[in-house]
Amino acid sequence: MHIPEGYISPQTCAVMGAAMVPVLTVAAKKVNKSFDKKDVPAMAIGSAFAFTIMMFNVPIPGGTTAHAIGATLLAITLGPWAASISLTIALFIQALLFGDGGILALGANSFNMAFIAPFVGYGIYRLMLSLKLNKVLSSAIGGYVGINAAALATAIELGLQPLLFHTANGTPLYFPYGLNVAIPAMMFAHLTVAGIVEAVITGLVVYYLQKVDEENILYKFSYRLRGDNR
Amino acid sequence: MKKFYIAAIVIILLTPLGLLAPGSAWGEWGLDEIKSMIGYIPEGMNRFSEVIKAILPDYSIPGFDANFFQQALGYIFSAVVGIAAIVLIFAILGRIMGKPQKKNG
């Protein structure tokens, strides 16, 4: 789901980057207010977890690959705003050191995977809780919907490129496939496989976090799950 | 605490499983793949594809990716480097965040 450099136009990169500025500004304010230094390791663990989980490529029928993100898991455990920061930092490192996703495209990739995914996933999680589903199931469904929302956003950003940016004779300047190709391809990969992987990981970790004792460093990761408000 | 570190190390050592999935992610092809798919490389893609060069491109050590064993080592090394970079960034953020308050005793 990481948009590589050159796949979307500089204009698109600028718009998506601009969209992420208010998100990260609000996130920084919220986190600075409600978190303190003791929570920073939890955010770091969340970020490192998302980074690592994204390395586990899973095969998609048809010869491509995809991966889970852990976005909804982070949103549930850290709150969606802190999750947004943690995911953005993971994406930044991926782009900077490993060329996974473009540096210019970091705004778009953060918008999809560090804003859409955690917030949609968290919203669905809360909705499922209000429908009296248990936390494990709610988090799994949230994870499934969250990653698919991000995949859809990615597909739209890619698919718009040949429509908006082409030479005088219609040759695409950037991503060459339109919405009619990009949306089915991205959604197939994430509705069938990556979404399931995201759902299972999210549900399993939430199940585990509900059980950890106070000695465990992950205990502070789970106070939201236990309903402590601090 | 010990269990947490063991789990973390196990997950890192398992990352090369991610290398087993064949092919690229949809929409994350290299320029040569694009060329073989549509017959040309879009001008803008060509121009921006290497704005900066990654130190460990595609989670591999350049020149040390001849076989699966080398790729797997490169992948694990990349995971360690990436996690270290993330921890470093959060350590800096933690310093910027100001004095700790007793909010979560």
XYZ file of N, CA and C in Angstrom, chain B residues 1 9 12 21 26 28-29 38 43 51 53 55 59-61 67-68 71-72 76 83 92 95 98-99 101 103:
81
model
N 8.880 -8.662 31.576
C 9.785 -7.840 30.767
C 10.648 -8.722 29.878
N 12.186 -10.469 19.887
C 13.285 -11.066 19.110
C 12.744 -12.150 18.171
N 11.138 -10.535 15.189
C 12.152 -9.996 14.272
C 12.807 -11.118 13.466
N 6.626 -14.471 0.077
C 5.526 -14.121 -0.823
C 6.107 -13.654 -2.161
N 0.817 -4.907 -5.395
C 0.184 -4.231 -6.519
C 0.375 -2.720 -6.370
N 3.330 -1.236 -6.531
C 4.653 -0.898 -5.972
C 5.751 -1.516 -6.824
N 5.570 -1.449 -8.139
C 6.528 -2.075 -9.039
C 7.754 -1.195 -9.246
N 3.514 -2.129 -19.331
C 2.786 -1.229 -20.236
C 3.620 -0.805 -21.439
N 6.850 9.379 -17.956
C 7.887 10.399 -17.798
C 8.085 10.841 -16.339
N 14.346 10.176 -6.000
C 14.601 11.487 -5.404
C 15.706 11.356 -4.353
N 18.145 8.173 -2.481
C 18.473 6.755 -2.561
C 18.442 6.171 -1.157
N 19.223 3.787 1.972
C 20.462 3.133 2.417
C 20.326 1.617 2.299
N 14.634 -3.192 2.060
C 15.026 -3.964 3.250
C 16.114 -4.984 2.927
N 17.053 -4.586 2.059
C 18.154 -5.501 1.750
C 19.466 -4.729 1.819
N 20.539 -5.467 2.076
C 21.859 -4.859 2.087
C 22.372 -4.883 0.654
N 21.323 -14.745 -2.469
C 20.460 -15.918 -2.231
C 19.514 -15.625 -1.060
N 18.649 -16.586 -0.786
C 17.632 -16.354 0.246
C 18.262 -16.103 1.615
N 19.405 -12.585 1.699
C 18.229 -11.707 1.742
C 17.594 -11.726 3.123
N 17.519 -12.925 3.710
C 16.909 -13.064 5.029
C 17.723 -12.304 6.081
N 16.390 -9.153 8.298
C 16.452 -9.081 9.762
C 17.256 -7.855 10.195
N 13.777 -0.508 13.655
C 13.261 -0.397 15.021
C 14.158 0.529 15.848
N 13.899 11.101 21.273
C 14.018 12.543 21.057
C 12.683 13.230 21.340
N 12.040 13.673 24.957
C 12.788 14.776 25.553
C 12.109 16.107 25.275
N 8.648 17.763 27.344
C 8.567 18.544 28.570
C 8.579 17.690 29.812
N 8.419 18.369 30.937
C 8.565 17.688 32.218
C 7.470 16.659 32.432
N 4.625 14.732 34.186
C 3.711 15.018 35.281
C 3.178 13.694 35.780
N 0.649 11.865 35.827
C -0.680 11.687 35.278
C -1.107 10.233 35.345
